[in-house]
Each structure stands twice: as C-alpha cells, then as structure tokens.
mmCIF file of C-alpha atoms in Angstrom:
data_model
loop_
_atom_site.group_PDB
_atom_site.id
_atom_site.type_symbol
_atom_site.label_atom_id
_atom_site.label_comp_id
_atom_site.label_asym_id
_atom_site.label_seq_id
_atom_site.Cartn_x
_atom_site.Cartn_y
_atom_site.Cartn_z
ATOM 1 C CA MET A 1 0.000 0.000 0.000
ATOM 2 C CA LYS A 2 1.666 3.193 -1.216
ATOM 3 C CA ILE A 3 0.582 6.765 -0.483
ATOM 4 C CA LEU A 4 1.926 9.848 -2.251
ATOM 5 C CA PHE A 5 2.006 12.940 -0.030
ATOM 6 C CA ILE A 6 2.705 16.268 -1.792
ATOM 7 C CA THR A 7 3.469 19.125 0.579
ATOM 8 C CA SER A 8 4.936 22.616 0.549
ATOM 9 C CA ASN A 9 8.278 23.949 -0.640
ATOM 10 C CA ARG A 10 8.423 26.313 2.347
ATOM 11 C CA LEU A 11 9.643 25.020 5.686
ATOM 12 C CA GLY A 12 6.889 26.511 7.848
ATOM 13 C CA ASP A 13 4.055 25.131 5.730
ATOM 14 C CA ALA A 14 5.814 21.773 5.465
ATOM 15 C CA VAL A 15 6.104 21.584 9.266
ATOM 16 C CA ILE A 16 2.399 22.390 9.612
ATOM 17 C CA SER A 17 1.599 19.541 7.192
ATOM 18 C CA THR A 18 3.427 16.938 9.315
ATOM 19 C CA GLY A 19 0.336 16.610 11.494
ATOM 20 C CA VAL A 20 -1.717 15.534 8.484
ATOM 21 C CA LEU A 21 0.983 13.038 7.523
ATOM 22 C CA GLY A 22 0.998 11.634 11.053
ATOM 23 C CA ALA A 23 -2.793 11.248 11.008
ATOM 24 C CA LEU A 24 -2.611 9.362 7.704
ATOM 25 C CA GLN A 25 0.124 7.102 9.067
ATOM 26 C CA ALA A 26 -2.033 6.287 12.073
ATOM 27 C CA ARG A 27 -5.059 5.566 9.874
ATOM 28 C CA TYR A 28 -3.114 3.370 7.426
ATOM 29 C CA PRO A 29 -0.502 1.569 9.543
ATOM 30 C CA ALA A 30 0.530 -0.760 6.709
ATOM 31 C CA ALA A 31 1.144 2.014 4.186
ATOM 32 C CA LEU A 32 4.488 3.291 2.960
ATOM 33 C CA PHE A 33 4.724 6.948 2.072
ATOM 34 C CA THR A 34 6.481 8.900 -0.658
ATOM 35 C CA VAL A 35 6.759 12.560 0.316
ATOM 36 C CA VAL A 36 7.238 15.383 -2.186
ATOM 37 C CA CYS A 37 8.531 18.673 -0.796
ATOM 38 C CA GLY A 38 11.019 21.472 -1.409
ATOM 39 C CA PRO A 39 14.746 20.978 -0.740
ATOM 40 C CA VAL A 40 14.666 23.069 2.442
ATOM 41 C CA ALA A 41 12.002 20.802 3.976
ATOM 42 C CA ALA A 42 13.367 17.391 2.957
ATOM 43 C CA GLY A 43 15.133 16.883 6.289
ATOM 44 C CA LEU A 44 11.778 16.906 8.062
ATOM 45 C CA PHE A 45 10.739 13.646 6.443
ATOM 46 C CA GLU A 46 13.997 11.750 5.895
ATOM 47 C CA PRO A 47 14.225 10.414 9.502
ATOM 48 C CA ASP A 48 10.631 9.117 9.358
ATOM 49 C CA PRO A 49 10.762 5.281 9.109
ATOM 50 C CA ARG A 50 7.381 5.232 7.339
ATOM 51 C CA CYS A 51 8.685 7.426 4.503
ATOM 52 C CA GLU A 52 10.314 5.077 2.029
ATOM 53 C CA ARG A 53 11.200 7.949 -0.296
ATOM 54 C CA VAL A 54 11.504 11.739 -0.174
ATOM 55 C CA ILE A 55 11.397 13.523 -3.538
ATOM 56 C CA THR A 56 12.678 17.090 -3.558
ATOM 57 C CA LEU A 57 10.815 19.331 -5.954
ATOM 58 C CA GLU A 58 13.251 21.970 -7.229
ATOM 59 C CA LYS A 59 11.668 24.659 -9.382
ATOM 60 C CA ARG A 60 12.619 24.746 -13.053
ATOM 61 C CA ARG A 61 11.692 27.075 -15.878
ATOM 62 C CA HIS A 62 8.290 26.609 -17.516
ATOM 63 C CA ASP A 63 7.145 24.432 -14.581
ATOM 64 C CA ARG A 64 9.251 21.532 -15.830
ATOM 65 C CA HIS A 65 9.676 20.375 -12.224
ATOM 66 C CA TRP A 66 6.097 19.090 -12.358
ATOM 67 C CA LEU A 67 6.866 17.067 -15.466
ATOM 68 C CA ASP A 68 9.926 15.617 -13.731
ATOM 69 C CA LEU A 69 7.779 14.652 -10.765
ATOM 70 C CA TRP A 70 5.121 13.087 -12.988
ATOM 71 C CA GLN A 71 7.761 10.936 -14.659
ATOM 72 C CA GLN A 72 8.905 9.682 -11.248
ATOM 73 C CA CYS A 73 5.376 8.884 -10.060
ATOM 74 C CA VAL A 74 3.353 7.807 -13.086
ATOM 75 C CA ARG A 75 4.457 4.151 -13.130
ATOM 76 C CA THR A 76 3.279 3.513 -9.578
ATOM 77 C CA ARG A 77 -0.272 2.433 -8.826
ATOM 78 C CA TRP A 78 -0.975 4.449 -5.691
ATOM 79 C CA PHE A 79 -3.410 3.561 -2.976
ATOM 80 C CA MET A 80 -3.889 7.281 -2.261
ATOM 81 C CA VAL A 81 -2.592 10.623 -3.491
ATOM 82 C CA VAL A 82 -2.722 13.484 -0.984
ATOM 83 C CA ASP A 83 -1.911 16.799 -2.636
ATOM 84 C CA LEU A 84 -1.634 19.863 -0.403
ATOM 85 C CA ARG A 85 -0.443 21.938 -3.364
ATOM 86 C CA GLY A 86 -3.630 21.538 -5.426
ATOM 87 C CA SER A 87 -1.603 20.595 -8.493
ATOM 88 C CA LEU A 88 -2.902 19.166 -11.764
ATOM 89 C CA LEU A 89 -0.380 16.347 -11.441
ATOM 90 C CA SER A 90 -2.448 14.596 -8.788
ATOM 91 C CA LEU A 91 -5.321 14.235 -11.277
ATOM 92 C CA THR A 92 -3.157 12.348 -13.768
ATOM 93 C CA LEU A 93 -1.858 9.538 -11.533
ATOM 94 C CA ARG A 94 -3.399 6.116 -11.063
ATOM 95 C CA THR A 95 -4.823 5.912 -7.562
ATOM 96 C CA ARG A 96 -7.780 4.508 -5.673
ATOM 97 C CA ARG A 97 -8.377 7.774 -3.839
ATOM 98 C CA ARG A 98 -7.420 11.437 -4.140
ATOM 99 C CA LEU A 99 -7.403 14.111 -1.460
ATOM 100 C CA ILE A 100 -6.640 17.509 -2.978
ATOM 101 C CA VAL A 101 -6.418 20.782 -1.051
ATOM 102 C CA ARG A 102 -7.067 23.749 -3.308
ATOM 103 C CA GLY A 103 -5.093 26.968 -2.968
ATOM 104 C CA GLY A 104 -6.362 30.319 -1.746
ATOM 105 C CA ARG A 105 -6.652 32.031 1.606
ATOM 106 C CA ARG A 106 -9.185 30.767 4.139
ATOM 107 C CA ASP A 107 -10.236 31.882 7.601
ATOM 108 C CA GLY A 108 -8.610 30.281 10.619
ATOM 109 C CA ARG A 109 -5.259 28.766 11.424
ATOM 110 C CA LYS A 110 -3.424 26.991 8.648
ATOM 111 C CA VAL A 111 -3.156 23.780 10.661
ATOM 112 C CA GLU A 112 -6.934 23.755 11.160
ATOM 113 C CA GLN A 113 -7.562 24.537 7.492
ATOM 114 C CA LEU A 114 -5.609 21.444 6.452
ATOM 115 C CA GLY A 115 -7.402 19.234 8.923
ATOM 116 C CA GLN A 116 -10.821 20.439 7.805
ATOM 117 C CA ALA A 117 -9.981 20.135 4.107
ATOM 118 C CA LEU A 118 -9.028 16.506 4.654
ATOM 119 C CA GLY A 119 -12.081 15.700 6.755
ATOM 120 C CA ARG A 120 -10.369 15.441 10.134
ATOM 121 C CA ARG A 121 -12.618 15.957 13.146
ATOM 122 C CA GLN A 122 -9.657 16.876 15.348
ATOM 123 C CA THR A 123 -6.876 19.194 14.279
ATOM 124 C CA PRO A 124 -3.758 17.088 13.525
ATOM 125 C CA MET A 125 -0.902 18.732 15.407
ATOM 126 C CA PRO A 126 2.516 18.981 13.708
ATOM 127 C CA ARG A 127 5.243 16.621 14.855
ATOM 128 C CA VAL A 128 8.840 15.999 13.897
ATOM 129 C CA CYS A 129 10.868 12.783 13.588
ATOM 130 C CA VAL A 130 14.433 12.659 14.896
ATOM 131 C CA SER A 131 16.963 9.853 14.399
ATOM 132 C CA ASP A 132 18.987 8.313 17.232
ATOM 133 C CA HIS A 133 22.136 9.809 15.703
ATOM 134 C CA GLN A 134 20.575 13.282 15.673
ATOM 135 C CA GLU A 135 19.542 12.926 19.304
ATOM 136 C CA ALA A 136 23.091 11.934 20.220
ATOM 137 C CA MET A 137 24.517 14.923 18.355
ATOM 138 C CA ALA A 138 22.139 17.233 20.209
ATOM 139 C CA ARG A 139 23.298 15.904 23.578
ATOM 140 C CA THR A 140 26.876 16.623 22.537
ATOM 141 C CA PHE A 141 26.208 20.241 21.567
ATOM 142 C CA LEU A 142 23.742 21.011 24.365
ATOM 143 C CA PRO A 143 24.501 19.134 27.581
ATOM 144 C CA SER A 144 21.999 19.257 30.411
ATOM 145 C CA GLY A 145 21.204 22.796 31.453
ATOM 146 C CA GLN A 146 18.790 25.672 31.079
ATOM 147 C CA TRP A 147 18.923 26.916 27.498
ATOM 148 C CA LEU A 148 17.044 29.808 25.907
ATOM 149 C CA ALA A 149 16.609 29.304 22.152
ATOM 150 C CA LEU A 150 16.456 32.505 20.112
ATOM 151 C CA GLY A 151 15.255 32.669 16.500
ATOM 152 C CA PRO A 152 16.178 36.210 15.387
ATOM 153 C CA THR A 153 15.815 35.704 11.615
ATOM 154 C CA ALA A 154 12.969 35.357 9.100
ATOM 155 C CA ASN A 155 12.484 35.195 5.340
ATOM 156 C CA TRP A 156 11.979 38.958 5.053
ATOM 157 C CA ASP A 157 13.072 41.882 7.183
ATOM 158 C CA GLY A 158 9.576 43.104 8.041
ATOM 159 C CA LYS A 159 9.008 39.967 10.141
ATOM 160 C CA ILE A 160 12.173 40.468 12.197
ATOM 161 C CA TRP A 161 11.930 41.797 15.760
ATOM 162 C CA PRO A 162 14.803 44.267 16.352
ATOM 163 C CA PRO A 163 18.041 42.453 17.320
ATOM 164 C CA GLU A 164 18.648 44.641 20.359
ATOM 165 C CA ARG A 165 15.336 43.454 21.800
ATOM 166 C CA PHE A 166 16.370 39.815 21.494
ATOM 167 C CA VAL A 167 19.483 40.832 23.420
ATOM 168 C CA ALA A 168 17.410 42.592 26.098
ATOM 169 C CA LEU A 169 15.173 39.524 26.388
ATOM 170 C CA ALA A 170 18.164 37.226 26.859
ATOM 171 C CA GLU A 171 19.657 39.514 29.486
ATOM 172 C CA GLY A 172 16.317 39.687 31.291
ATOM 173 C CA LEU A 173 15.974 35.900 31.444
ATOM 174 C CA ARG A 174 19.383 35.359 33.008
ATOM 175 C CA ALA A 175 17.615 35.648 36.382
ATOM 176 C CA GLN A 176 15.880 32.363 35.514
ATOM 177 C CA GLY A 177 19.301 30.814 34.871
ATOM 178 C CA LEU A 178 18.815 30.630 31.096
ATOM 179 C CA ARG A 179 21.784 30.781 28.733
ATOM 180 C CA PRO A 180 21.080 31.892 25.146
ATOM 181 C CA VAL A 181 21.411 29.663 22.095
ATOM 182 C CA VAL A 182 21.000 31.309 18.680
ATOM 183 C CA PHE A 183 19.419 29.383 15.803
ATOM 184 C CA TYR A 184 19.132 30.428 12.159
ATOM 185 C CA GLY A 185 18.941 28.799 8.755
ATOM 186 C CA PRO A 186 21.556 28.088 6.092
ATOM 187 C CA GLY A 187 23.102 30.772 3.906
ATOM 188 C CA GLU A 188 24.981 34.026 4.354
ATOM 189 C CA ALA A 189 21.818 36.140 4.492
ATOM 190 C CA GLU A 190 20.557 34.217 7.518
ATOM 191 C CA LYS A 191 23.929 34.447 9.233
ATOM 192 C CA GLU A 192 24.102 38.200 8.670
ATOM 193 C CA ARG A 193 20.651 38.663 10.195
ATOM 194 C CA ALA A 194 21.712 36.718 13.284
ATOM 195 C CA ARG A 195 25.107 38.424 13.601
ATOM 196 C CA PRO A 196 23.994 41.471 15.686
ATOM 197 C CA VAL A 197 22.488 39.177 18.334
ATOM 198 C CA LEU A 198 25.540 36.900 18.412
ATOM 199 C CA GLU A 199 27.937 39.834 18.714
ATOM 200 C CA ALA A 200 25.950 41.404 21.560
ATOM 201 C CA LEU A 201 25.724 38.094 23.458
ATOM 202 C CA PRO A 202 29.289 36.762 23.542
ATOM 203 C CA ASP A 203 28.334 33.833 25.788
ATOM 204 C CA ALA A 204 25.583 32.660 23.414
ATOM 205 C CA LEU A 205 26.038 29.372 21.602
ATOM 206 C CA ASP A 206 25.888 29.701 17.816
ATOM 207 C CA LEU A 207 23.941 26.685 16.534
ATOM 208 C CA GLY A 208 22.739 28.143 13.265
ATOM 209 C CA GLY A 209 23.673 27.335 9.712
ATOM 210 C CA ASN A 210 23.470 24.269 7.560
ATOM 211 C CA ARG A 211 22.317 21.628 10.037
ATOM 212 C CA GLU A 212 19.969 18.727 9.388
ATOM 213 C CA LEU A 213 16.432 19.652 10.409
ATOM 214 C CA GLY A 214 16.145 16.582 12.613
ATOM 215 C CA GLU A 215 19.256 17.652 14.489
ATOM 216 C CA VAL A 216 17.869 21.186 14.878
ATOM 217 C CA ALA A 217 14.634 19.730 16.274
ATOM 218 C CA ALA A 218 16.611 17.571 18.712
ATOM 219 C CA LEU A 219 18.579 20.630 19.842
ATOM 220 C CA LEU A 220 15.391 22.633 20.310
ATOM 221 C CA ARG A 221 13.924 19.868 22.477
ATOM 222 C CA ARG A 222 16.770 20.426 24.928
ATOM 223 C CA CYS A 223 15.805 24.091 25.408
ATOM 224 C CA ALA A 224 13.512 25.415 28.138
ATOM 225 C CA LEU A 225 12.014 28.050 25.837
ATOM 226 C CA PHE A 226 12.141 29.233 22.219
ATOM 227 C CA VAL A 227 11.407 32.861 21.353
ATOM 228 C CA GLY A 228 11.522 33.838 17.707
ATOM 229 C CA ASN A 229 10.018 35.570 14.719
ATOM 230 C CA ASP A 230 7.267 34.067 12.569
ATOM 231 C CA SER A 231 9.388 31.595 10.579
ATOM 232 C CA GLY A 232 9.863 27.955 9.704
ATOM 233 C CA LEU A 233 12.162 27.646 12.714
ATOM 234 C CA MET A 234 9.347 28.833 15.001
ATOM 235 C CA HIS A 235 7.030 26.125 13.628
ATOM 236 C CA LEU A 236 9.791 23.528 13.977
ATOM 237 C CA ALA A 237 10.334 24.456 17.642
ATOM 238 C CA ALA A 238 6.625 24.087 18.401
ATOM 239 C CA ALA A 239 6.429 20.753 16.553
ATOM 240 C CA ALA A 240 9.433 19.516 18.534
ATOM 241 C CA GLY A 241 7.505 20.172 21.766
ATOM 242 C CA THR A 242 9.649 23.050 22.988
ATOM 243 C CA PRO A 243 7.692 25.800 24.782
ATOM 244 C CA THR A 244 7.523 28.286 21.902
ATOM 245 C CA LEU A 245 6.702 31.995 21.849
ATOM 246 C CA GLY A 246 6.154 33.337 18.318
ATOM 247 C CA LEU A 247 6.421 37.066 17.624
ATOM 248 C CA PHE A 248 4.041 38.557 15.056
ATOM 249 C CA GLY A 249 3.738 41.928 13.351
ATOM 250 C CA PRO A 250 3.152 42.195 9.588
ATOM 251 C CA SER A 251 2.027 38.575 9.336
ATOM 252 C CA ARG A 252 -1.251 37.024 10.442
ATOM 253 C CA MET A 253 -1.072 35.387 13.869
ATOM 254 C CA SER A 254 -4.621 34.059 13.394
ATOM 255 C CA GLU A 255 -3.374 31.998 10.435
ATOM 256 C CA TYR A 256 0.244 31.168 11.227
ATOM 257 C CA ALA A 257 0.499 31.015 15.011
ATOM 258 C CA PRO A 258 2.674 28.085 16.142
ATOM 259 C CA SER A 259 0.804 24.846 16.872
ATOM 260 C CA GLY A 260 1.453 22.333 19.617
ATOM 261 C CA GLU A 261 0.929 21.530 23.274
ATOM 262 C CA ASN A 262 3.349 24.270 24.337
ATOM 263 C CA ALA A 263 2.765 26.890 21.645
ATOM 264 C CA PHE A 264 2.211 30.567 22.450
ATOM 265 C CA ALA A 265 2.204 33.791 20.455
ATOM 266 C CA ILE A 266 2.102 37.546 20.873
ATOM 267 C CA ALA A 267 1.433 40.234 18.277
ATOM 268 C CA ALA A 268 2.515 43.844 18.010
ATOM 269 C CA PRO A 269 -0.322 46.310 18.625
ATOM 270 C CA GLY A 270 -2.189 47.419 15.531
ATOM 271 C CA PRO A 271 -4.191 45.904 12.660
ATOM 272 C CA GLU A 272 -3.418 42.218 12.185
ATOM 273 C CA GLY A 273 -0.946 41.624 9.400
ATOM 274 C CA GLU A 274 0.020 45.289 9.236
ATOM 275 C CA ALA A 275 1.468 46.178 12.651
ATOM 276 C CA PRO A 276 5.240 46.872 12.677
ATOM 277 C CA LEU A 277 7.238 44.710 15.068
ATOM 278 C CA MET A 278 8.931 47.870 16.340
ATOM 279 C CA GLY A 279 5.735 48.359 18.343
ATOM 280 C CA LEU A 280 6.347 45.214 20.410
ATOM 281 C CA PRO A 281 8.531 46.180 23.389
ATOM 282 C CA ALA A 282 11.095 43.857 24.919
ATOM 283 C CA SER A 283 9.489 44.345 28.328
ATOM 284 C CA LYS A 284 6.212 42.808 27.112
ATOM 285 C CA VAL A 285 7.893 39.803 25.500
ATOM 286 C CA LEU A 286 9.975 39.295 28.654
ATOM 287 C CA GLU A 287 6.813 39.353 30.755
ATOM 288 C CA VAL A 288 5.116 36.720 28.585
ATOM 289 C CA ALA A 289 8.261 34.565 28.458
ATOM 290 C CA ARG A 290 8.399 34.518 32.250
ATOM 291 C CA THR A 291 4.750 33.494 32.504
ATOM 292 C CA ILE A 292 5.434 30.614 30.095
ATOM 293 C CA LEU A 293 8.357 29.440 32.210
ATOM 294 C CA ASP A 294 6.110 29.685 35.299
ATOM 295 C CA GLY A 295 3.312 27.723 33.583
ATOM 296 C CA LYS A 296 0.851 30.644 33.748
ATOM 297 C CA ALA A 297 0.594 31.788 30.126
ATOM 298 C CA GLU A 298 -2.803 30.370 29.137
ATOM 299 C CA ALA A 299 -3.891 33.736 27.735
ATOM 300 C CA PHE A 300 -1.164 33.493 25.099
ATOM 301 C CA ARG A 301 -1.633 29.834 24.181
ATOM 302 C CA THR A 302 -2.449 29.237 20.505
#
C-alpha cells in the first residue's frame, strides 16, 4: 500500500503539514509513504521510518519540475494521493483515492484549514521525527542545562523583531538561569541577520547554519524556551515540543500562530498583518516569556 504525499516547498508550511501526515500514518498503519517537498524541507521527512522515499521538488523554468515529478510517479499504482499543493499532477496519476487541497486564503489557522480540508474531526498537530544519531549529536552540543533558544531571523526583514530586543530579552531571562542559544537557517543572508544578536551576546552558543532539520529539532527539544520571529524555525520548535513563543507583526497570527501543546504567540499592537514589530517592546515579551516558564501563560496559548 503506497501513499503519495505532496506538501509545501516552504519550511513553515511543510512543518504544519506533518500533522496531516501523522494522522494518515495512524489511519493506514501498513502504508508506505512517498513525500514530495522542497529541498529546504526534505530533512523533516527523511528520519521518518514510514517514509520510504523523499522527492525534492526543485523549481525549473516553464514548470518543468512538475513534469519531472510526474515521470517519477506515473508508473506507480498508488493507494492514495494526498496533494496539499492543489496541483494538476495529482489528477493524472493512477490511484484509488485522491485528497486535494485547493489553494487560496481561508479563515482560521493553517493547521486547522488542512485538517478540515481533509475531513479530520480533530486538528492534527505537527510533529517531527528525529533519528537516534541526531539525538546523540544534540546531547553533545547542548549538555543538560537551562537553554534559551532565540530565533532572530525570518524570510523577510519586516518579520524580524529588532536584534537589540532579542538581546534585552536574553539579558532579562538570566535571572531564571537561562543561557542563550542562537538558531538560524543556512546561507549568508541568515547568518548576517543573526550576527547582531551573536555579537551582543558573547556567551551565546551559535547553533545556526546548515544543520539537518532533525538535528535542529533535537537541539530545540533540549531548550527550556524558544522565542523567535514568525518563521519555519518557530514552527519547527513548536512541533518539537519546545515551549515556543512566536512574535508577530506584519504577518497574520490568526493563520500562522505556532501549533502544539506548548505553543504561544504575541502580536505587536495594531491591525493584524500590518502592525510593525517595532511596536512590540522587549518588556512585554519578557513578561510573557516569564509566565510561560512559570506555567501561567494560558492567555497566550495558541
């Protein structure tokens, strides 16, 4: 029994979709899954023992990447095709059943939208698989202790809380015995965005860069708290089970708030999706972070 699961190119959306994948795996315990995703998200699915294959969909001119994918999938007789991209490809494959999520903006959180579109009565929460080797690597880099994970980057500058406020937050949480750890994605642009925070916190551990996503998730699990911008890393932290505080300004918290048992969010004052993050003071984020650590942050739970 083979199921084709087509998910997002973007890391955050791919993380959100892991809950749907987990629900399908629970419903069809004998099935083997082929996952299609973007290169940046492939590491989410590679440690999953139920995923026999991960196909990375790299964009090509004239949408030739879809033709490449069709050529890799057309010879298989699928039990089910689940297409979260709403592509035409899913209509051309041999399968007993199709579940296709059409594009377009809908009301409500993205994780709930996916669950409803696929007929789930309960919202399938994101989760992340980590290999034994990745867990061991995480223990090496982050021995037992109280670690504060900071995610000071995002895919565009408007979503980035000012670096000096991340620094003020870290300094304010030293009273709780937390030592900062800075996470960011691969590439020079990400490193440059994280640099001001790293330079202002000389005792912070630099764990950003080109790491396997499973290893990043394992590292995040060893942290007492994650505070970061609306980003794929924020969604990964929440899926890993780390108490996560997402910071929102010119993006919609009602749609992209982190999801999980320990997920929290706060937005800058102003119209949703338009408020500048400059309006969110460090003192307010510090206050909410402390209530999360004290287990009293229900008002900010997402």
